Short mmCIF file of C-alpha atoms and ligand atoms in Angstrom, two decimals:
data_model
loop_
_atom_site.label_atom_id
_atom_site.label_comp_id
_atom_site.label_asym_id
_atom_site.label_seq_id
_atom_site.Cartn_x
_atom_site.Cartn_y
_atom_site.Cartn_z
CA MET V 1433 29.10 103.14 58.46
CA VAL V 1434 29.80 99.45 60.18
CA GLN V 1435 27.06 98.01 62.29
CA ILE V 1436 28.31 96.44 65.24
CA GLU V 1437 26.09 95.13 67.59
CA PHE V 1438 26.96 94.36 71.30
CA LEU V 1439 25.38 90.59 72.74
CA ARG V 1440 25.48 90.62 76.74
CA PRO V 1441 24.55 87.12 77.81
CA LYS V 1442 22.78 86.58 81.77
CA SER V 1443 24.41 83.35 81.58
CA LEU V 1444 26.71 80.52 80.70
CA GLU V 1445 24.34 79.11 78.28
CA GLU V 1446 23.14 82.72 76.75
CA LEU V 1447 26.63 82.85 76.28
CA PHE V 1448 27.60 79.11 74.91
CA SER V 1449 24.37 79.40 72.47
CA MET V 1450 25.65 82.71 71.21
CA LEU V 1451 29.21 81.33 70.57
CA ARG V 1452 27.55 78.74 68.62
CA GLN V 1453 24.83 80.83 66.73
CA TYR V 1454 27.68 83.78 65.61
CA GLY V 1455 30.99 81.51 65.65
CA LYS V 1456 33.78 83.65 64.15
CA LYS V 1457 31.46 86.57 63.41
CA GLY V 1458 31.47 87.49 67.10
CA LYS V 1459 34.33 87.95 69.17
CA VAL V 1460 34.53 87.71 72.68
CA ILE V 1461 35.16 90.91 75.17
CA ALA V 1462 35.73 91.56 78.75
CA GLY V 1463 37.44 94.95 79.58
CA GLY V 1464 38.30 95.67 76.13
CA THR V 1465 41.97 97.32 77.43
CA ASP V 1466 44.10 94.70 74.86
CA LEU V 1467 40.60 94.03 72.28
CA MET V 1468 39.87 97.17 71.38
CA VAL V 1469 43.61 98.50 70.99
CA ARG V 1470 44.41 95.37 67.99
CA LEU V 1471 40.91 95.73 66.17
CA LYS V 1472 41.70 98.69 65.78
CA LYS V 1473 45.51 98.49 65.05
CA GLU V 1474 44.44 95.43 62.84
CA ASP V 1475 41.78 98.14 60.94
CA ARG V 1476 39.45 95.30 61.30
CA MET V 1477 36.27 95.07 63.80
CA PRO V 1478 33.74 91.51 64.18
CA ASP V 1479 29.94 91.81 63.39
CA TYR V 1480 29.01 90.87 66.99
CA PHE V 1481 31.12 91.36 70.59
CA ILE V 1482 29.65 88.97 72.52
CA ALA V 1483 30.50 90.99 76.13
CA LEU V 1484 31.47 88.47 78.98
CA ASP V 1485 30.20 90.64 81.89
CA GLY V 1486 26.80 90.13 82.27
CA ILE V 1487 27.26 86.36 83.49
CA GLU V 1488 27.71 86.82 87.41
CA GLY V 1489 29.82 83.55 87.80
CA LEU V 1490 32.58 84.78 85.64
CA ARG V 1491 32.93 87.70 88.20
CA LEU V 1492 33.08 85.79 92.32
CA VAL V 1493 36.12 85.55 93.78
CA ARG V 1494 36.20 82.34 96.36
CA GLN V 1495 38.24 81.81 99.73
CA GLY V 1496 38.60 78.57 100.69
CA GLU V 1497 40.11 76.60 102.47
CA THR V 1498 42.60 75.25 99.64
CA GLY V 1499 42.98 78.73 98.16
CA ILE V 1500 40.96 81.23 96.30
CA MET V 1501 38.82 80.68 93.07
CA ILE V 1502 39.30 84.43 90.84
CA GLY V 1503 36.08 84.68 88.08
CA ALA V 1504 38.10 85.80 84.82
CA MET V 1505 35.96 89.21 85.12
CA THR V 1506 37.51 89.93 88.13
CA ARG V 1507 38.34 93.67 87.24
CA VAL V 1508 42.54 94.00 88.13
CA HIS V 1509 41.71 96.41 90.41
CA ALA V 1510 38.79 94.98 92.56
CA LEU V 1511 41.61 92.32 92.67
CA GLN V 1512 44.30 94.00 93.85
CA THR V 1513 42.05 96.40 96.83
CA LEU V 1514 40.88 92.49 98.33
CA PRO V 1515 42.47 92.39 101.51
CA ILE V 1516 42.84 88.67 101.11
CA VAL V 1517 45.10 88.46 98.21
CA ASN V 1518 47.92 91.13 99.50
CA GLU V 1519 47.54 88.96 103.23
CA ARG V 1520 48.25 85.36 100.97
CA TYR V 1521 48.66 86.29 97.13
CA PRO V 1522 50.98 88.88 97.82
CA ILE V 1523 53.44 87.96 95.08
CA LEU V 1524 50.12 88.33 92.39
CA TYR V 1525 49.52 91.31 94.06
CA GLN V 1526 52.88 93.10 93.56
CA ALA V 1527 52.47 92.08 89.79
CA LEU V 1528 48.40 93.65 90.04
CA SER V 1529 49.57 96.43 91.12
CA GLN V 1530 52.25 97.14 88.39
CA LEU V 1531 49.47 96.44 85.36
CA GLY V 1532 48.57 99.42 83.30
CA THR V 1533 47.56 102.81 84.79
CA PRO V 1534 44.74 103.19 87.36
CA THR V 1535 42.30 103.83 84.59
CA ILE V 1536 43.08 100.85 83.26
CA ARG V 1537 43.26 98.66 86.20
CA ARG V 1538 39.13 99.52 86.48
CA ARG V 1539 38.64 97.96 83.44
CA ALA V 1540 41.05 94.92 82.60
CA THR V 1541 39.85 91.26 83.58
CA ILE V 1542 42.27 88.87 84.63
CA GLY V 1543 41.31 87.17 82.09
CA GLY V 1544 41.60 89.50 80.01
CA ASN V 1545 45.53 89.81 81.03
CA LEU V 1546 45.57 85.53 80.05
CA CYS V 1547 43.26 84.96 77.39
CA ASN V 1548 45.19 87.59 75.51
CA ALA V 1549 48.17 85.89 76.00
CA ALA V 1550 51.22 88.44 75.66
CA PRO V 1551 54.52 87.31 76.30
CA SER V 1552 54.77 90.28 78.73
CA ALA V 1553 51.36 89.43 80.57
CA ASP V 1554 51.47 91.03 84.27
CA THR V 1555 49.80 88.15 85.94
CA ALA V 1556 51.50 85.28 84.13
CA PRO V 1557 54.30 84.59 85.50
CA PRO V 1558 53.50 85.04 89.78
CA LEU V 1559 50.28 82.62 88.61
CA MET V 1560 52.65 80.62 87.65
CA VAL V 1561 54.91 80.57 90.35
CA MET V 1562 52.50 79.65 92.61
CA GLY V 1563 50.53 76.83 90.97
CA ALA V 1564 47.72 78.10 89.74
CA GLN V 1565 44.65 76.41 88.09
CA LEU V 1566 42.57 77.06 85.00
CA ASN V 1567 39.17 75.73 84.32
CA LEU V 1568 37.99 76.54 81.30
CA ILE V 1569 34.42 75.83 79.90
CA GLY V 1570 32.92 76.10 76.70
CA THR V 1571 29.53 74.45 74.56
CA GLU V 1572 32.12 71.12 74.84
CA GLY V 1573 32.43 70.75 78.29
CA GLU V 1574 34.44 71.60 81.53
CA ARG V 1575 38.70 71.40 81.72
CA THR V 1576 40.84 71.87 84.27
CA LEU V 1577 44.46 72.44 83.60
CA PRO V 1578 47.96 73.99 85.59
CA ILE V 1579 48.43 77.49 83.54
CA GLU V 1580 52.23 76.12 81.49
CA ASP V 1581 49.48 74.40 79.68
CA PHE V 1582 47.47 77.13 78.73
CA PHE V 1583 49.76 79.08 76.38
CA TYR V 1584 50.90 78.18 73.22
CA GLY V 1585 52.43 81.55 71.68
CA PRO V 1586 52.67 85.33 71.44
CA ARG V 1587 48.33 85.84 71.05
CA LEU V 1588 47.91 82.35 70.82
CA THR V 1589 46.85 80.05 73.68
CA CYS V 1590 44.87 76.29 73.79
CA LEU V 1591 40.95 78.00 73.81
CA GLY V 1592 39.19 76.37 71.65
CA ASP V 1593 36.37 77.93 69.44
CA ASN V 1594 33.48 77.78 71.74
CA GLU V 1595 35.66 77.98 74.56
CA VAL V 1596 36.18 80.67 77.31
CA LEU V 1597 38.14 81.10 80.78
CA HIS V 1598 35.74 80.75 83.86
CA SER V 1599 38.18 80.91 86.90
CA ILE V 1600 41.52 80.41 87.68
CA HIS V 1601 42.98 78.86 91.29
CA ILE V 1602 45.41 79.18 93.79
CA PRO V 1603 46.26 76.97 95.83
CA MET V 1604 46.72 78.40 99.55
CA GLN V 1605 49.83 79.92 99.95
CA LYS V 1606 52.25 78.47 103.34
CA ARG V 1607 53.00 80.75 105.27
CA ASN V 1608 56.57 80.11 105.23
CA ILE V 1609 56.62 81.48 101.35
CA ARG V 1610 58.75 84.31 100.65
CA GLY V 1611 58.70 86.07 97.14
CA ARG V 1612 59.00 88.70 94.86
CA TYR V 1613 57.38 90.22 91.58
CA LEU V 1614 59.76 92.39 89.83
CA LYS V 1615 59.05 94.25 86.15
CA MET V 1616 61.58 96.45 84.69
CA THR V 1617 59.96 98.83 82.28
CA ARG V 1618 61.36 101.40 79.45
CA SER V 1619 60.27 104.11 81.65
CA GLN V 1620 58.44 104.91 85.09
CA GLY V 1621 55.46 105.50 83.67
CA ALA V 1622 52.52 102.48 82.58
CA ASP V 1623 53.92 100.71 80.33
CA LEU V 1624 54.12 96.37 79.03
CA ALA V 1625 56.96 94.28 80.55
CA THR V 1626 59.98 94.71 78.78
CA VAL V 1627 61.18 91.71 81.77
CA GLY V 1628 59.14 90.11 84.25
CA VAL V 1629 60.16 87.95 87.05
CA ALA V 1630 58.42 85.91 89.57
CA VAL V 1631 59.99 84.16 92.27
CA TRP V 1632 58.27 81.89 94.75
CA LEU V 1633 60.77 80.35 97.37
CA GLU V 1634 59.88 78.36 100.71
CA MET V 1635 62.33 78.82 103.37
CA GLU V 1636 63.23 76.42 106.53
CA ALA V 1637 65.90 76.84 109.20
CA GLY V 1638 67.67 79.77 106.23
CA SER V 1639 67.72 77.00 103.68
CA ILE V 1640 65.73 77.04 100.25
CA LYS V 1641 63.34 73.77 100.09
CA ASP V 1642 62.24 74.73 97.58
CA ALA V 1643 62.26 77.57 94.75
CA LYS V 1644 59.60 78.48 91.86
CA ILE V 1645 60.88 80.99 89.25
CA ALA V 1646 59.12 82.48 86.08
CA LEU V 1647 59.54 84.94 83.73
CA GLY V 1648 57.71 87.72 81.16
CA ALA V 1649 58.88 89.38 78.23
CA VAL V 1650 61.85 87.01 77.34
CA ALA V 1651 60.82 84.22 75.41
CA PRO V 1652 57.12 83.39 72.81
CA THR V 1653 55.20 82.88 76.20
CA PRO V 1654 56.01 83.13 80.34
CA ILE V 1655 58.55 80.52 80.43
CA ARG V 1656 59.60 78.33 83.88
CA ALA V 1657 63.60 78.86 84.75
CA ILE V 1658 63.42 75.16 85.72
CA VAL V 1659 67.22 74.72 86.12
CA ALA V 1660 67.81 77.72 88.24
CA GLU V 1661 65.06 76.40 90.24
CA ASP V 1662 66.89 72.92 90.88
CA ILE V 1663 70.03 74.82 91.74
CA LEU V 1664 68.11 76.74 94.82
CA ARG V 1665 66.70 73.42 96.49
CA GLY V 1666 68.05 72.27 99.55
CA GLU V 1667 71.24 74.64 99.61
CA LYS V 1668 71.72 78.17 101.84
CA PRO V 1669 71.31 81.09 99.79
CA THR V 1670 74.75 82.98 99.40
CA PRO V 1671 76.12 85.38 96.35
CA THR V 1672 77.75 83.09 94.43
CA LEU V 1673 74.38 80.26 94.77
CA LEU V 1674 71.99 83.60 92.79
CA GLU V 1675 74.91 84.35 90.10
CA ALA V 1676 74.39 80.52 88.82
CA CYS V 1677 70.41 81.03 89.89
CA ALA V 1678 70.51 83.86 87.76
CA GLN V 1679 72.39 82.54 84.79
CA ALA V 1680 70.41 79.78 84.64
CA ALA V 1681 67.55 81.91 84.39
CA VAL V 1682 68.89 83.55 81.60
CA ALA V 1683 70.26 80.32 79.38
CA ALA V 1684 65.76 79.46 79.62
CA SER V 1685 65.40 82.62 78.05
CA LYS V 1686 64.57 83.28 74.07
CA PRO V 1687 64.41 86.98 73.93
CA ILE V 1688 63.71 88.88 70.90
CA ASN V 1689 65.00 92.65 69.53
CA ASP V 1690 61.41 94.93 69.03
CA ILE V 1691 60.70 98.13 70.36
CA ARG V 1692 61.04 97.99 74.36
CA SER V 1693 64.62 96.33 74.12
CA SER V 1694 66.89 94.84 72.93
CA ALA V 1695 67.88 91.01 73.21
CA ASP V 1696 70.92 91.48 75.31
CA TYR V 1697 69.96 94.06 77.32
CA ARG V 1698 66.29 91.18 78.53
CA LYS V 1699 69.38 88.50 79.18
CA SER V 1700 71.45 91.38 81.22
CA LEU V 1701 67.83 92.54 82.74
CA ILE V 1702 66.87 89.12 83.95
CA ASN V 1703 70.26 88.43 84.99
CA THR V 1704 69.67 91.34 88.03
CA LEU V 1705 65.58 90.89 88.11
CA VAL V 1706 66.39 87.35 89.27
CA LYS V 1707 68.92 88.23 91.97
CA ARG V 1708 67.11 91.21 93.46
CA ALA V 1709 64.18 89.10 93.78
CA ILE V 1710 65.56 86.46 95.74
CA SER V 1711 67.04 88.93 97.95
CA GLN V 1712 64.22 90.81 98.40
CA ALA V 1713 62.20 88.34 98.92
CA ILE V 1714 64.53 86.69 101.69
CA ASP V 1715 65.97 89.73 103.20
CA LEU V 1716 69.33 89.13 102.27
C1 LIG Y 634 47.52 101.53 78.32
C2 LIG Y 634 47.31 100.33 79.00
C3 LIG Y 634 48.51 100.00 79.41
C4 LIG Y 634 48.51 98.35 79.10
N1 LIG Y 634 49.94 98.34 80.96
C5 LIG Y 634 49.66 96.49 80.85
C6 LIG Y 634 50.50 96.40 82.04
O1 LIG Y 634 51.29 97.08 82.57
N2 LIG Y 634 50.61 94.89 82.28
C7 LIG Y 634 49.71 93.73 81.71
O2 LIG Y 634 50.14 93.25 81.81
N3 LIG Y 634 49.21 94.41 80.24
C8 LIG Y 634 48.62 95.78 80.32
N4 LIG Y 634 48.25 96.66 78.84
C9 LIG Y 634 47.06 95.40 78.65
C10 LIG Y 634 45.57 94.81 79.09
O3 LIG Y 634 45.03 95.44 79.43
C11 LIG Y 634 45.45 93.54 79.77
O4 LIG Y 634 46.28 92.71 79.59
C12 LIG Y 634 44.39 93.54 80.29
O5 LIG Y 634 44.48 92.72 81.29
C13 LIG Y 634 43.54 92.93 79.13
O6 LIG Y 634 42.06 92.03 79.93
P1 LIG Y 634 40.51 93.15 79.64
O7 LIG Y 634 39.54 92.09 80.51
O8 LIG Y 634 41.09 94.06 78.67
O9 LIG Y 634 41.07 92.14 77.89
P2 LIG Y 634 40.13 92.46 76.80
O10 LIG Y 634 40.93 93.43 75.89
O11 LIG Y 634 38.31 92.35 76.69
O12 LIG Y 634 40.62 90.80 75.79
C14 LIG Y 634 41.91 90.72 75.79
C15 LIG Y 634 41.63 89.13 74.63
O13 LIG Y 634 40.81 88.27 75.85
C16 LIG Y 634 40.15 87.33 75.27
N5 LIG Y 634 39.40 87.05 76.16
C17 LIG Y 634 38.68 87.93 77.71
N6 LIG Y 634 38.36 87.06 78.34
C18 LIG Y 634 38.49 86.47 77.77
C19 LIG Y 634 37.36 85.30 78.66
N7 LIG Y 634 37.24 84.94 79.99
N8 LIG Y 634 37.80 83.70 78.19
C20 LIG Y 634 38.30 83.90 76.68
N9 LIG Y 634 38.38 84.68 75.96
C21 LIG Y 634 38.22 86.00 76.39
C22 LIG Y 634 39.87 88.59 74.28
O14 LIG Y 634 38.55 87.70 72.81
C23 LIG Y 634 40.34 89.32 74.15
O15 LIG Y 634 41.25 88.51 72.59
C24 LIG Y 634 47.81 97.10 78.79
C25 LIG Y 634 46.90 97.85 77.85
C26 LIG Y 634 46.80 99.45 77.85
C27 LIG Y 634 46.28 100.15 77.03
#
């Protein structure tokens, strides 16, 4: 029988010392909802699990004047049920509410959702449109980067060997921001996104002053649809404008055929969801 040791550091210092000591023999674990499925599928186990849930600083959520700081180990359910998230960061709230099942949401963490780097990760598109910054910390020090720079490919991030995601900072969202996260799945039950679309619009006197659109499950990483955003800026929303924007979002995507969908069906979903998300966000 394989013996796996479960380590539970109580501080970042202890974590770094374990990361240094065990190197590739250790594997960082948060809620385990992605990791355990993957390790079982690949029929391989590490010698050591290094659990992050004993480190208090990784579980804190702090709302300040500049925005909200969310510890990477914050459980999806805990975040979703914070009133401030629903009130001031509704695009994230909508994504958290659609992530997995109630049981999964009680175990899964926001940090695990990002570090797993699935193209379909539900929290990534909303965090992208809200301008989130990620704080990474490791044996070599700390660094902060925009979430767009974090993903390198499916299951690939910029995290170094002895580095973890510490927290996520979302800037305070202005009151005139409207947004939506829409997700299409194969069936009505819990499933990964076939396509996910997050839309963020700054409205002024009936026009779109600024716009951001991010797409999930349609490329090797979650992506922004920059040209589609440009089409909206400074314009009044009309059906013609929304169609042009949706077509530009489709052009930005590089979807694949897989068990969830064909690439062509994903493209038609992007078109529909982008228009629907904008319309719902501004009550068109
Ligand atoms: C039934 C089921 C349904 C699901 N439905 C959805 C869904 O609808 N939408 C969705 O997006 N996902 C879904 N998932 C995937 C999963 O639940 C989420 O991605 C979840 O947020 C992962 O978080 P975790 O804490 O469990 O991560 P873990 O499984 O513990 O970790 C995932 C990966 O990230 C690394 N990691 C974790 N935290 C850190 C950190 N702070 N720093 C560095 N590395 C870290 C781990 O080493 C591992 O490689 C589902 C999973 C299951 C089993």
